[in-house]
Amino acid sequence: MLKPVTATLWGMEYSIHECPKTHRDDVASIFPQEDMQGMLIVPTCQKSDVNLVAWGEQADVEKDRLLERFVQFASCVCEWLMDKGYWADYIDPCSGLPMIHKNSNNVYGEVQGLVTLLGYQTQNAGCCKIILHPKWGSSVYPASFFTKAPLHELENAIRHAETILAP
């Protein structure tokens, strides 16, 4: 882990990791044009106001709110990095597909990513596994982005996004 779990100004948690060998084939299948050397993964978690395992309008509204916040953050970070000449992309949490480099139909598993990178526990919920955040339980919205930028440039991009998106 290059940067331990840290919170943005509005409470979104993130950490920065080199892509581990055990996760490399999965990531390479999502980004087949990219060499995995130097690939960084940034998993994020947002605390939900409702348990996201629940069904219904309240959970749907909350998922939409958290999706919008993640997309604003990840797109701001990725755009800043790409403007500097670095490769970057983020995953649509609804589909698991890349949002910028769309040359693969393979899906990134957010749950497995958090298990591999942070050792988070899971729970079965019907036909799928859900992540259990160590503080928030199942009231969590996970989403990830990726880059090949150097760590210091990624940290600069995150600070830039924080200042633009600060509440």
PDB file of C-alpha atoms in Angstrom, residues 51 53 111 115 120-133 137-138:
ATOM      1  CA  ASN A  51     -28.014   0.341   4.135  1.00  0.00           C
ATOM      2  CA  VAL A  53     -28.356  -3.861   0.586  1.00  0.00           C
ATOM      3  CA  VAL A 111     -15.911  -6.239  -3.861  1.00  0.00           C
ATOM      4  CA  VAL A 115     -10.902  -7.800  -0.341  1.00  0.00           C
ATOM      5  CA  TYR A 120     -12.206  -6.124   3.891  1.00  0.00           C
ATOM      6  CA  GLN A 121     -14.716  -8.812   4.775  1.00  0.00           C
ATOM      7  CA  THR A 122     -17.723  -9.774   2.651  1.00  0.00           C
ATOM      8  CA  GLN A 123     -21.192 -11.086   3.271  1.00  0.00           C
ATOM      9  CA  ASN A 124     -23.598 -12.953   1.019  1.00  0.00           C
ATOM     10  CA  ALA A 125     -26.703 -10.970   0.131  1.00  0.00           C
ATOM     11  CA  GLY A 126     -28.919 -13.127  -2.016  1.00  0.00           C
ATOM     12  CA  CYS A 127     -27.000 -14.045  -5.144  1.00  0.00           C
ATOM     13  CA  CYS A 128     -24.093 -11.622  -4.680  1.00  0.00           C
ATOM     14  CA  LYS A 129     -21.390 -10.704  -2.221  1.00  0.00           C
ATOM     15  CA  ILE A 130     -21.329  -7.315  -0.569  1.00  0.00           C
ATOM     16  CA  ILE A 131     -18.433  -5.565   1.076  1.00  0.00           C
ATOM     17  CA  LEU A 132     -18.451  -4.955   4.813  1.00  0.00           C
ATOM     18  CA  HIS A 133     -16.603  -1.758   5.655  1.00  0.00           C
ATOM     19  CA  GLY A 137     -20.769  -2.265   7.641  1.00  0.00           C
ATOM     20  CA  SER A 138     -22.876  -2.596   4.492  1.00  0.00           C
TER      21      SER A 138
END
